[in-house]
CSV table of C-alpha atoms and ligand atoms in Angstrom, one decimal:
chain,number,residue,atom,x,y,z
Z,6,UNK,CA,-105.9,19.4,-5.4
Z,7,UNK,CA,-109.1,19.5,-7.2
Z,8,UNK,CA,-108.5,18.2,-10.5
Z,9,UNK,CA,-109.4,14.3,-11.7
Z,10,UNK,CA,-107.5,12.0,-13.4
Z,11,UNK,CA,-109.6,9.5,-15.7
Z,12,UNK,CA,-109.2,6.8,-13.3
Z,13,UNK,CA,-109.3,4.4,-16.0
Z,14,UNK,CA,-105.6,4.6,-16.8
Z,15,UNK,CA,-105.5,2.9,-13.2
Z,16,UNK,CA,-107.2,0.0,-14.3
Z,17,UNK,CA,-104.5,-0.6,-17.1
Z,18,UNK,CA,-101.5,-3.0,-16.7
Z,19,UNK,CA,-98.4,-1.6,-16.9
Z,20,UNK,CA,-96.7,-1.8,-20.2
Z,21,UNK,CA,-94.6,-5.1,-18.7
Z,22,UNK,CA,-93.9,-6.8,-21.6
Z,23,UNK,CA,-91.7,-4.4,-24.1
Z,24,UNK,CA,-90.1,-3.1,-20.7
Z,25,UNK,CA,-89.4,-6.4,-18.9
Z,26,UNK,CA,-87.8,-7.8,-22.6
Z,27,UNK,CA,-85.4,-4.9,-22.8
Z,28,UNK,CA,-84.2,-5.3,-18.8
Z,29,UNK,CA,-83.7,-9.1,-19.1
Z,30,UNK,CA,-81.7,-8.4,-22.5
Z,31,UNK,CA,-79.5,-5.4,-20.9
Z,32,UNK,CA,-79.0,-7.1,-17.8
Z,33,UNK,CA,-77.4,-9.9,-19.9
Z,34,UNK,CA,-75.8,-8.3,-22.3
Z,35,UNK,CA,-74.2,-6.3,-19.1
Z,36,UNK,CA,-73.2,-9.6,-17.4
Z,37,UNK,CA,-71.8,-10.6,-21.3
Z,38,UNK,CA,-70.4,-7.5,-22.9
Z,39,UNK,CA,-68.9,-9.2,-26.1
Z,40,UNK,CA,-72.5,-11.4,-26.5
Z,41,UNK,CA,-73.6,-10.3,-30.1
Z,42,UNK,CA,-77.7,-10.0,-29.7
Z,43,UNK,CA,-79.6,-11.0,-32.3
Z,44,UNK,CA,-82.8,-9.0,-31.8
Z,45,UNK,CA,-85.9,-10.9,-33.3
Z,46,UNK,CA,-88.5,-9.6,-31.3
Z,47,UNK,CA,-89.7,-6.4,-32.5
Z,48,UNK,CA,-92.6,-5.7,-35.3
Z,49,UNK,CA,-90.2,-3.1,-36.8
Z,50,UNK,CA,-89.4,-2.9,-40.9
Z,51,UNK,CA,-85.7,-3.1,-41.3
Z,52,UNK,CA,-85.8,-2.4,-45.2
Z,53,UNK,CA,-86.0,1.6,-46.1
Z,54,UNK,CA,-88.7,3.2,-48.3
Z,55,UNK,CA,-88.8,2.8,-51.9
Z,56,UNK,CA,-87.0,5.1,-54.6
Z,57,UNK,CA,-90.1,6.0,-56.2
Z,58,UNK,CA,-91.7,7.0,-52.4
Z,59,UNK,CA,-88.5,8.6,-51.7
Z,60,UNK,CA,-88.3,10.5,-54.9
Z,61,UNK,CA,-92.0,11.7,-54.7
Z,62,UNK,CA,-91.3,12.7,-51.2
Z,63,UNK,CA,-88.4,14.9,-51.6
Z,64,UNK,CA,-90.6,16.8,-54.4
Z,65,UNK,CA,-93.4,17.2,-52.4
Z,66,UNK,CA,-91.2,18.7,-49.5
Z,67,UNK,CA,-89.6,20.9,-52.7
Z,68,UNK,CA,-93.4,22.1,-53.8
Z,69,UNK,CA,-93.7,23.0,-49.8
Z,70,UNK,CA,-90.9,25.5,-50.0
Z,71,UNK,CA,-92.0,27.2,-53.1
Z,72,UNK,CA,-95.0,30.1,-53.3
Z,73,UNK,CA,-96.7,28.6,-56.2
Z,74,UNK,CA,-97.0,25.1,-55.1
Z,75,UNK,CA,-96.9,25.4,-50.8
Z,76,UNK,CA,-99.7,23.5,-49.4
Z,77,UNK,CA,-101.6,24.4,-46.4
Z,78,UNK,CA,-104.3,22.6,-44.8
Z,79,UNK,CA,-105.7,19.7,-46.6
Z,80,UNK,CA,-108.7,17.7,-46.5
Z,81,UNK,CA,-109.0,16.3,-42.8
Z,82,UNK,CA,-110.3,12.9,-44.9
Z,83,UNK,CA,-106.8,13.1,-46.9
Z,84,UNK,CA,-106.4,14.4,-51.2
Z,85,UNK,CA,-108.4,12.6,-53.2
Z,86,UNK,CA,-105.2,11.7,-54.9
Z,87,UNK,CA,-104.3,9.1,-52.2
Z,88,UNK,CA,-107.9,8.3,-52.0
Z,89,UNK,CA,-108.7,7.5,-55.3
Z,90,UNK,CA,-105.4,5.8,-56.0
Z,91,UNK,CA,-106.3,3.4,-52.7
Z,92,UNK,CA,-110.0,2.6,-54.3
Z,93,UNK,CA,-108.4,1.8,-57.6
Z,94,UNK,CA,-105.6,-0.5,-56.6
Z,95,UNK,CA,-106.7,-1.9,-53.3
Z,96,UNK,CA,-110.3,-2.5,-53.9
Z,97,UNK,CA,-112.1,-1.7,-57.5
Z,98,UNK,CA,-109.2,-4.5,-58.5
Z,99,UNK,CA,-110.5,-7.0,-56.6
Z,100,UNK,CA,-114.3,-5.9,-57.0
Z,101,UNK,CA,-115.5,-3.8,-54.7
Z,102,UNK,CA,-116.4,-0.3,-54.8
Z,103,UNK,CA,-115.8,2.3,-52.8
Z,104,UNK,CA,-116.7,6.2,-52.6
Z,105,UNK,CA,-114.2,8.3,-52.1
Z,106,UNK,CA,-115.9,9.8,-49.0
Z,107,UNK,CA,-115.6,6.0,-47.4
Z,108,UNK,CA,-112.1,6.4,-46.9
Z,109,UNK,CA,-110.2,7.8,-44.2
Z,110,UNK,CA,-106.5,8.9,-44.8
Z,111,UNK,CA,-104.9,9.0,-41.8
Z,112,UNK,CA,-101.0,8.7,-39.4
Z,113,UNK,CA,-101.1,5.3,-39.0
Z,114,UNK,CA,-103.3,2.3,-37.7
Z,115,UNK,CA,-102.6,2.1,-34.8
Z,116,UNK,CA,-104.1,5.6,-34.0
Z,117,UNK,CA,-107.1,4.2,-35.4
Z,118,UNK,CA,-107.9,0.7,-34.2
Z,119,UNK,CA,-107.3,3.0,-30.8
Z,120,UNK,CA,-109.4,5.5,-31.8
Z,121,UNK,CA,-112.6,4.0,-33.4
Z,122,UNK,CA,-113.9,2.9,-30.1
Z,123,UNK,CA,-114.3,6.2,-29.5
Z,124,UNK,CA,-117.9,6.6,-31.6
Z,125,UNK,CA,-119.3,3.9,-29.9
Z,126,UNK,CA,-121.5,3.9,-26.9
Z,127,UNK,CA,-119.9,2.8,-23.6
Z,128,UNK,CA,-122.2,-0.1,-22.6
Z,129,UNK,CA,-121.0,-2.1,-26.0
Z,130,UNK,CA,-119.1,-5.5,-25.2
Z,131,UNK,CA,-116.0,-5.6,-26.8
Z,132,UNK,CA,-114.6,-9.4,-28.5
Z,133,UNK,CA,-111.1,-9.9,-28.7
Z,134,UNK,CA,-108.9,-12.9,-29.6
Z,135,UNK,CA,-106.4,-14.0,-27.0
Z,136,UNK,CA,-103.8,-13.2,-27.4
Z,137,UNK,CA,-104.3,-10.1,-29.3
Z,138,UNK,CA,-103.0,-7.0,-30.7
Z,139,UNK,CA,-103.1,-4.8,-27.0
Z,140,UNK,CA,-104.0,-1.1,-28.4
Z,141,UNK,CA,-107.9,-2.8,-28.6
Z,142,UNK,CA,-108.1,-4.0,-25.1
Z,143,UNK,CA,-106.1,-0.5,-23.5
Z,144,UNK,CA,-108.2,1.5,-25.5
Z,145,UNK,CA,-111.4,0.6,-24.5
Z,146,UNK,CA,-110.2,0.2,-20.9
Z,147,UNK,CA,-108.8,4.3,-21.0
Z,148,UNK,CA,-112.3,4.6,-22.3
Z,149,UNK,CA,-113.9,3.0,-19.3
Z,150,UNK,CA,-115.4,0.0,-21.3
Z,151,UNK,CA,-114.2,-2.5,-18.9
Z,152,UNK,CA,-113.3,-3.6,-15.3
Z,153,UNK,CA,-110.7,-4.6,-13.6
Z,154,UNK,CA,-107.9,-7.0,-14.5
Z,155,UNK,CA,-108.8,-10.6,-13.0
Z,156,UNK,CA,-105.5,-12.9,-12.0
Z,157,UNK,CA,-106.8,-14.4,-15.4
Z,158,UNK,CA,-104.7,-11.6,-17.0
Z,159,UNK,CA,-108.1,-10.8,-18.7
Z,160,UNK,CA,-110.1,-7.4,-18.5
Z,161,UNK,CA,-113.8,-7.7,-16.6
Z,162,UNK,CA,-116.0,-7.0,-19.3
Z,163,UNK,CA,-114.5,-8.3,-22.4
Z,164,UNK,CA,-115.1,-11.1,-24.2
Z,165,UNK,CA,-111.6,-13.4,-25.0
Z,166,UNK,CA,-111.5,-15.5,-27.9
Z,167,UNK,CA,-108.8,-18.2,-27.4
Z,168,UNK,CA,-106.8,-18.4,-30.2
Z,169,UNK,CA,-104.3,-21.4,-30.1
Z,170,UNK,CA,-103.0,-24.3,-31.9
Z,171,UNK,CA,-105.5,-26.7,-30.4
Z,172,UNK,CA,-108.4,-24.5,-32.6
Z,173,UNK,CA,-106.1,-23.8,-34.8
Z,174,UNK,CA,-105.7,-20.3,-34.6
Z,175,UNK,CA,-109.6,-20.1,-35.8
Z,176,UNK,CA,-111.4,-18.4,-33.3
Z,177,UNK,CA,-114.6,-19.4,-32.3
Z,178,UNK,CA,-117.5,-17.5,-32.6
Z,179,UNK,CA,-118.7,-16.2,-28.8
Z,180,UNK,CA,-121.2,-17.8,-26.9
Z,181,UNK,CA,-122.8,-14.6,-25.3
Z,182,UNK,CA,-123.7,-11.2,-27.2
Z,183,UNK,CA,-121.2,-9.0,-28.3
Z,184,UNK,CA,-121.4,-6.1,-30.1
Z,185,UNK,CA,-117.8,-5.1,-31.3
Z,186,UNK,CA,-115.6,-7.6,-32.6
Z,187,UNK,CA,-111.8,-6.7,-32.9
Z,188,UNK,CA,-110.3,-9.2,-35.6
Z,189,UNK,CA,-106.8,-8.9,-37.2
Z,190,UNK,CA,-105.6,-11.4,-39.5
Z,191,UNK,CA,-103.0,-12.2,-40.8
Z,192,UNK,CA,-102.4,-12.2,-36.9
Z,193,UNK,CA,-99.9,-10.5,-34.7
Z,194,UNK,CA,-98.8,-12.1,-32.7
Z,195,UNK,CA,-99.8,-15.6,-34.1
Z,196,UNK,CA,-98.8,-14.8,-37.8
Z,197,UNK,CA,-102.0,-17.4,-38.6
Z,198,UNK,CA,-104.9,-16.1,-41.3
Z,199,UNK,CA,-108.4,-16.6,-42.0
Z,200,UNK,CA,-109.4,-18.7,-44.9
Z,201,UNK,CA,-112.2,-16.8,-46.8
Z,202,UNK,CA,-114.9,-19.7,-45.3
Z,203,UNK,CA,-113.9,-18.8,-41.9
Z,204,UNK,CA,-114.1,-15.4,-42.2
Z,205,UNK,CA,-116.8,-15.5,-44.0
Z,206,UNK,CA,-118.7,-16.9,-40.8
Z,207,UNK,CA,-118.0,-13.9,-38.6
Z,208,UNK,CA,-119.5,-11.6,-41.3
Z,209,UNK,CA,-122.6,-13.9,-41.1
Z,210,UNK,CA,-122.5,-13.7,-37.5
Z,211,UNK,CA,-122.3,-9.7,-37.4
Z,212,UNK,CA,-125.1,-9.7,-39.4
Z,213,UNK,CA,-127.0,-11.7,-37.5
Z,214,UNK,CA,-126.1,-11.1,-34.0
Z,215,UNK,CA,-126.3,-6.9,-34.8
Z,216,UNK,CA,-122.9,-6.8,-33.9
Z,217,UNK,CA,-119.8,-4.4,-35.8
Z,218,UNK,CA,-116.4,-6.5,-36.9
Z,219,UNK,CA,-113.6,-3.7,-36.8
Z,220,UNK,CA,-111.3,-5.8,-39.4
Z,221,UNK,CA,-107.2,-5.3,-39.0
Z,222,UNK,CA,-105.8,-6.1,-42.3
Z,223,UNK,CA,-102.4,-4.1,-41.4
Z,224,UNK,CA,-100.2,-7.4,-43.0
Z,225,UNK,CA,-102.7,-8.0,-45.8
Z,226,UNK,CA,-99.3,-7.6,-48.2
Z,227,UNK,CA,-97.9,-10.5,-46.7
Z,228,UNK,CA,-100.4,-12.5,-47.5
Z,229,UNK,CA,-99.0,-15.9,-50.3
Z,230,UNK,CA,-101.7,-17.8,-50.2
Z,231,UNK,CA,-104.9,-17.7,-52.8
Z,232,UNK,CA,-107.7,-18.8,-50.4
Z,233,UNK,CA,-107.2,-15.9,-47.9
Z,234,UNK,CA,-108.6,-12.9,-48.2
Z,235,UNK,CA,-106.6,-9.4,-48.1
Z,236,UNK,CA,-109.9,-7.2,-47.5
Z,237,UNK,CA,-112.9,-8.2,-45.7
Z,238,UNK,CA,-115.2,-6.8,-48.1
Z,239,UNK,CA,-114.4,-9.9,-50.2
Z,240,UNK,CA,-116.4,-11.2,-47.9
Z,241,UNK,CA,-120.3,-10.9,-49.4
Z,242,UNK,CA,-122.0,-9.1,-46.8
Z,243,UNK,CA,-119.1,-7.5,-45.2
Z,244,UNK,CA,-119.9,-3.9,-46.7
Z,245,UNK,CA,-122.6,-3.6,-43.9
Z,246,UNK,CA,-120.9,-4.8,-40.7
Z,247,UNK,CA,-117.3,-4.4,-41.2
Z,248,UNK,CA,-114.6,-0.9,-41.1
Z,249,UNK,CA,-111.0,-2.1,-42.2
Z,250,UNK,CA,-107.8,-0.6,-41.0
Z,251,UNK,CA,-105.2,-0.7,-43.3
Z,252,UNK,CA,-101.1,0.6,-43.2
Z,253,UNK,CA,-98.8,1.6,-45.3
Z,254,UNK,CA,-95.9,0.3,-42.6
Z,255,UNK,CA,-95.6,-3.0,-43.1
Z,256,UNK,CA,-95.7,-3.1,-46.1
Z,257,UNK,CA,-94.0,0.0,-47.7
Z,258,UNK,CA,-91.9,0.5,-44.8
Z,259,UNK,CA,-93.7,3.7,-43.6
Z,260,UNK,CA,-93.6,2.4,-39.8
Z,261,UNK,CA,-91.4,6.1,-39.2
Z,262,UNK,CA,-93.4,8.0,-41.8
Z,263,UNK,CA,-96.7,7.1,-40.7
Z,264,UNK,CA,-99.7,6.7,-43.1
Z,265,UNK,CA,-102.7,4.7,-43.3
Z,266,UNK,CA,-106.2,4.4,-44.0
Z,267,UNK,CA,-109.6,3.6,-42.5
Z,268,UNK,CA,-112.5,2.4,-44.6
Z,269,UNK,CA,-116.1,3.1,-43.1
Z,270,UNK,CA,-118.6,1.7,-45.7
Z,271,UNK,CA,-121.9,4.5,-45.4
Z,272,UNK,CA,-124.2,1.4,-44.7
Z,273,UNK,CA,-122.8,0.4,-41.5
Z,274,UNK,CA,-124.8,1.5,-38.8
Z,275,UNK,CA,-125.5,1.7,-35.2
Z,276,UNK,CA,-128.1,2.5,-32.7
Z,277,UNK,CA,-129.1,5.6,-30.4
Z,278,UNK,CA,-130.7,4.8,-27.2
Z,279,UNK,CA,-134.0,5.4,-28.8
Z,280,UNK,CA,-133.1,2.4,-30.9
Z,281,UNK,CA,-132.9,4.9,-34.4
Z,282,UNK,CA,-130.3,3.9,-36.6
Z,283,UNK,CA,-126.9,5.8,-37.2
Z,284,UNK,CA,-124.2,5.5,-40.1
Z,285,UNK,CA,-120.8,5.0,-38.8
Z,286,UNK,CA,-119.0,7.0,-41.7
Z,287,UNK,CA,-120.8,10.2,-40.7
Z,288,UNK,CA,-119.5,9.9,-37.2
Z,289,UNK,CA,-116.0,8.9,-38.2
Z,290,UNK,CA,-116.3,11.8,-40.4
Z,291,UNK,CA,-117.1,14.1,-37.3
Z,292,UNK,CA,-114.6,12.9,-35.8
Z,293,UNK,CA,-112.1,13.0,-38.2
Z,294,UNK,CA,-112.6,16.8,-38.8
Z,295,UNK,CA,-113.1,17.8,-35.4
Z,296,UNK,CA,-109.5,15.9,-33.6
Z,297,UNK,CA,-107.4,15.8,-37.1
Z,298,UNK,CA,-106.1,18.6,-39.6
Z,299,UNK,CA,-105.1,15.9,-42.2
Z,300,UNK,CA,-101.8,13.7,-43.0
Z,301,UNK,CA,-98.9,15.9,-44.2
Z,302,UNK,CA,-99.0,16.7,-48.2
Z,303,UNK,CA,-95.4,15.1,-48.6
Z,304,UNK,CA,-96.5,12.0,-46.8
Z,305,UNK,CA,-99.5,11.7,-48.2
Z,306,UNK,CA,-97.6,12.0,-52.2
Z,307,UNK,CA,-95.0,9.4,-50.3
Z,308,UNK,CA,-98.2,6.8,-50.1
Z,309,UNK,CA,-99.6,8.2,-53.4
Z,310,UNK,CA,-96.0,7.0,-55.1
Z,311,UNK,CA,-96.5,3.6,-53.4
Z,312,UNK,CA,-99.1,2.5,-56.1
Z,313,UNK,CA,-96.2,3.3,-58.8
Z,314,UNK,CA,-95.1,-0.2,-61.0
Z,315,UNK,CA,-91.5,0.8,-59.7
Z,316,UNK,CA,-92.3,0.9,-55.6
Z,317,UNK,CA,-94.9,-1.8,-56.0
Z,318,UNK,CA,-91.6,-3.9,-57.3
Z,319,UNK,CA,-89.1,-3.0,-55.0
Z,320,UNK,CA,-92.2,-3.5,-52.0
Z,321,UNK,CA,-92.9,-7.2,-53.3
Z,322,UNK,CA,-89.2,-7.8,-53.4
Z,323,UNK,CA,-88.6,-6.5,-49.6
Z,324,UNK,CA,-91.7,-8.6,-48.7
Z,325,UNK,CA,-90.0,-11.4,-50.3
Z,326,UNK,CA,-87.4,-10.8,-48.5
Z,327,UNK,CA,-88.7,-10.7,-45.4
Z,328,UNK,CA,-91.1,-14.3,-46.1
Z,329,UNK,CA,-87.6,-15.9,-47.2
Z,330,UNK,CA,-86.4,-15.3,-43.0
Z,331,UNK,CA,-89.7,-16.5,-41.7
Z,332,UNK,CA,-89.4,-19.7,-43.7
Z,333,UNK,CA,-85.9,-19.9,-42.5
Z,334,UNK,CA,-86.9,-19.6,-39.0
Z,335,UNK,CA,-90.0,-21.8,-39.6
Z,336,UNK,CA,-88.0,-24.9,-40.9
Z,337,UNK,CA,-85.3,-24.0,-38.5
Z,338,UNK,CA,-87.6,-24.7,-35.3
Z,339,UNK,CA,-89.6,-27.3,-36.7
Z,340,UNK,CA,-86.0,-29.3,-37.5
Z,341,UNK,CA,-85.6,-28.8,-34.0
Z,342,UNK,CA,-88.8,-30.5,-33.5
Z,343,UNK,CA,-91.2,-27.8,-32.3
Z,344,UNK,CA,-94.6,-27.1,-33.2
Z,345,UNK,CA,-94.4,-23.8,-35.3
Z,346,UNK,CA,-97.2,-21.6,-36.8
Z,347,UNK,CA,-97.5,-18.8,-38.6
Z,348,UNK,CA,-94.3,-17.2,-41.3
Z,349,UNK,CA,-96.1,-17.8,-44.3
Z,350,UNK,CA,-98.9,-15.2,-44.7
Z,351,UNK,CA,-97.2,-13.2,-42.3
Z,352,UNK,CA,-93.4,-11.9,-41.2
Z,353,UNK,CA,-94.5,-13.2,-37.4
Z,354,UNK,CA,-93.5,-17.0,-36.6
Z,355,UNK,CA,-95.6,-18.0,-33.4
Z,356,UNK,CA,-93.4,-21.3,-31.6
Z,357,UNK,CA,-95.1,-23.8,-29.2
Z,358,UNK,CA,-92.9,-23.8,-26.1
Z,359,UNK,CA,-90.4,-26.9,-25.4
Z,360,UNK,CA,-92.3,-29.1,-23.2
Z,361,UNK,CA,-92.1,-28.2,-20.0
Z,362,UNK,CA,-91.0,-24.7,-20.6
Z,363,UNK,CA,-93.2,-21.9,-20.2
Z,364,UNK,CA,-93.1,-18.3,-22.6
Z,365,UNK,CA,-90.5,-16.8,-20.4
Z,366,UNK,CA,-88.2,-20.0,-20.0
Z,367,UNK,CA,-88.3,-20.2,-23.3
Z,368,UNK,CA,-87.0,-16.4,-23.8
Z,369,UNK,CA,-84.9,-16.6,-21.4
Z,370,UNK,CA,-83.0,-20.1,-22.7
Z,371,UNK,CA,-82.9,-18.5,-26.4
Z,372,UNK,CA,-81.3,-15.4,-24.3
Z,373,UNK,CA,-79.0,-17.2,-22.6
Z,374,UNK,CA,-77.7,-20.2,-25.2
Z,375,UNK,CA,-78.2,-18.7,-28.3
Z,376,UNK,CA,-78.1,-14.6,-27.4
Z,377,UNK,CA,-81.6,-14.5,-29.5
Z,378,UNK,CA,-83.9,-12.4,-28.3
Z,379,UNK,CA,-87.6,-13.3,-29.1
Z,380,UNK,CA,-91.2,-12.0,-27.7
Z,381,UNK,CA,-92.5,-14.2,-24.9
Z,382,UNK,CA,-96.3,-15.1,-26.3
Z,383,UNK,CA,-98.0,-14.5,-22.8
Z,384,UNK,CA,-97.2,-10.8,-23.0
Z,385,UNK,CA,-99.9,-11.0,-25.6
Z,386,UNK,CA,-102.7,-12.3,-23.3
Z,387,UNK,CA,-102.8,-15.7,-21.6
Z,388,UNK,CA,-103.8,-18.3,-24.5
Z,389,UNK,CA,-100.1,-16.9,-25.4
Z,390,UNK,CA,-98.7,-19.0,-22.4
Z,391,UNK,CA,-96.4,-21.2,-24.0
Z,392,UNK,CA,-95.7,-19.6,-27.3
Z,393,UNK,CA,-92.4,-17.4,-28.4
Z,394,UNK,CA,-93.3,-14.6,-31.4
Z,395,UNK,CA,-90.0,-14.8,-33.5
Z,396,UNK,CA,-89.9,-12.3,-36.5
Z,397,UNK,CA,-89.1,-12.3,-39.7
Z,398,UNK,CA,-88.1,-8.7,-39.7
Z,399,UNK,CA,-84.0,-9.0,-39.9
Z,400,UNK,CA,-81.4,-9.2,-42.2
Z,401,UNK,CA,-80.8,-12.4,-43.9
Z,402,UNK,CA,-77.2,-12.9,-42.4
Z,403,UNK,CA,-78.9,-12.1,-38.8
Z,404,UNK,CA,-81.6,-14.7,-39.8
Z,405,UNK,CA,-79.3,-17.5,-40.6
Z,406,UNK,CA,-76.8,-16.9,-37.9
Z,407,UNK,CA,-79.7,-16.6,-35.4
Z,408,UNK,CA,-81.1,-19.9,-36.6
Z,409,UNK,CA,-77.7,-21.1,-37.0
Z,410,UNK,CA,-76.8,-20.9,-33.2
Z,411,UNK,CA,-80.7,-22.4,-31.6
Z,412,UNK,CA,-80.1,-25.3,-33.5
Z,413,UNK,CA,-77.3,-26.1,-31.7
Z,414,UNK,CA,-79.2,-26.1,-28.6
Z,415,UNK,CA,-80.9,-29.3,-27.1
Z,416,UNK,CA,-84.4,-29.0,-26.6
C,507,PLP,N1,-102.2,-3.3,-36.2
C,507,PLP,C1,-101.4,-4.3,-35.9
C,507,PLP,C2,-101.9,-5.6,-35.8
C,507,PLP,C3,-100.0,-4.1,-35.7
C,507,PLP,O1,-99.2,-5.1,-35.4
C,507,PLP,C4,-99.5,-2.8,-35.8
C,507,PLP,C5,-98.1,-2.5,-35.6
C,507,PLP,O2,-97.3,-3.3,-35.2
C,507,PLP,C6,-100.4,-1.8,-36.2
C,507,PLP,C7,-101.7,-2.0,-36.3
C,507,PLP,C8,-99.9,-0.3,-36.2
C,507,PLP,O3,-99.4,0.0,-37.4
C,507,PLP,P1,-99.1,1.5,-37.7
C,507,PLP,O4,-97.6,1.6,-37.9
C,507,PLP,O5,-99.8,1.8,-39.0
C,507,PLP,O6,-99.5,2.4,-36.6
């Protein structure tokens, strides 16, 4: 045998977390056959798409089967339909401008945030908050960015941002260089956001440190609150140190449709060895058309359609929905006397631990007493020792009766 692996997928962890939840839940549920699970653990929309998405979907698929209208390949980039409708709605309305060659249709973030790492040089350091989203820490290990995992739980190489009640979910800025900062807020797992002043001082770090913020705003639609912002470019500044990933799953329900975008303002740039300055967008761009042949026309009317008055109703009345379960859950744990964060800019409710108890006790008690199944918070790095991710994505009636049964529990 002659042929190489990239021995960087050695250095990754195994996927425990997902896999270790679902053996402790069957192993229980096999020891308790008529235990009804109440699964609140999983960053999966339960509401289905809107009628005006479904409606401009099943025409495009009609135009598809019929001579005159089929469509072929489209614009790697994505129609300028999509495009323009996203520059209008999402970002002229809140004043900033965008060309339509700034944004990057695409099948879904998390394809992205994996992929953008890909058009930067391997020596960069790479800043992420712990505990964090994991698709920017595996990424950049595959890509040979880091070392090893320490008994830390923490890759050699990257810079960890603790991110816990005691700063209260604010980051703090890093006390050696970095040059790629990987921020998503409103936060998964910690359902906390940035207030504009806070973010604001990242953007002013960037610019000052020479360093690139790759912004996740993937639950901006939950946001409630007036003094957070839902793009980064409200931030002044931001335009020249900042790409945003945006989705169209958590808000629209697209999570088994999959669309999104990418915005890659022309004035961010990077270095070549020889110190001479690069725009970002022109990479992504090369990129883009080289490894993608475009979004799918039907999907790409399906996100068009969810700009219309009638989706943009039904889609604030699922999110509405779903923010009436977090504060359900939220009240419910903190009458139970835990510390509880997150659930109101967000559908992800982020619970300090019993005292005593550590993530998995915790799990494993809710398991066990109340047959709810949550996300242990150390599966998200190890400033999430101690925490429980409960969502928000569930019926009502699941909600309640979830709720219903860990109040009855002594803590
Ligand atoms: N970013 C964050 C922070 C997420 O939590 C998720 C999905 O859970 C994604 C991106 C990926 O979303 P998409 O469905 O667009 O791939």
């Amino acid at each position: 045998m002659s042929v190489k692996i990239n021995e960087n997928y050695l250095l990754l962890e195994s996927s425990y977390l997902f896999a270790e939840i679902s053996r402790r839940v069957e192993k229980f549920q096999t020891e308790n056959p008529d235990a009804q699970v109440i699964k609140m653990g999983i960053g999966d929309v339960t509401k289905p798409l809107p009628k005006a998405v479904i409606k401009a979907f099943n025409e495009a698929v009609t135009e598809m089967g019929n001579s005159e209208t089929f469509m072929g390949y489209g614009p790697e980039q994505g129609y300028s339909f999509l495009i323009d409708t996203i520059i209008e709605n999402d970002y002229k309305s809140r004043g900033i401008e965008l060309d339509i060659d700034e944004v990057f249709i695409s099948d879904a973030a998390k394809c992205d945030t994996a992929n953008i790492q890909e058009i930067f040089g391997l020596d960069n350091v790479i800043a992420v908050t712990d505990p964090v989203y994991p698709v920017y820490v595996d990424s950049n290990v595959m890509a040979g960015r880091t070392g090893s995992i320490q008994d830390s739980g923490r890759y050699e190489g990257v810079v960890y941002m603790p991110s816990t009640a005691e700063n209260n979910f604010i980051p703090e800025l890093p006390k050696s260089p970095v040059d790629l900062i990987y921020l998503c807020f409103p936060n998964n797992p910690t359902g906390t956001a940035l207030k504009k002043e806070d973010l604001a001082k990242w953007v002013e770090y960037a610019r000052e440190n020479d360093a690139i913020i790759l912004f996740d705003a993937a639950y901006e639609a939950y946001i409630t609150e007036d003094d957070i912002p839902r793009s980064i470019y409200e931030i002044e500044g931001a335009k020249d140190v900042a790409i945003e990933f945006r989705s169209f799953s958590k808000n629209a329900g697209f999570t088994g449709t999959r669309c999104a975008f990418v915005v890659v303002p022309k004035q961010v740039k990077a270095v070549d060895s020889e110190g001479n300055k690069h725009d970002l967008n022109s990479l992504w761009n090369r990129r883009t058309t080289t490894k993608f042949n475009g979004v799918s026309y039907p999907v790409q009317k399906a996100a068009e359609a969810v700009y219309t008055d009638e989706a943009k109703k039904e889609i604030q009345e699922n999110i509405d929905y779903y923010l009436e379960n977090a504060k359900i859950i939220k009240n419910s744990m903190e009458e139970l006397g835990l510390d509880v964060y997150g659930g109101v800019n967000s559908p992800y409710i982020w619970v300090k631990t019993p005292e005593n108890m550590d993530s998995w006790s915790f799990f494993d008690l809710l398991l066990e007493e109340a047959n709810v199944v949550g996300t242990p918070g150390v599966g998200f790095g190890p400033s999430g020792e101690g925490y429980l991710r409960l969502t928000a994505f569930n019926t009502l009636e699941n909600t309640k009766e979830a709720m219903e049964r860990i109040s009855k529990l002594s803590l």
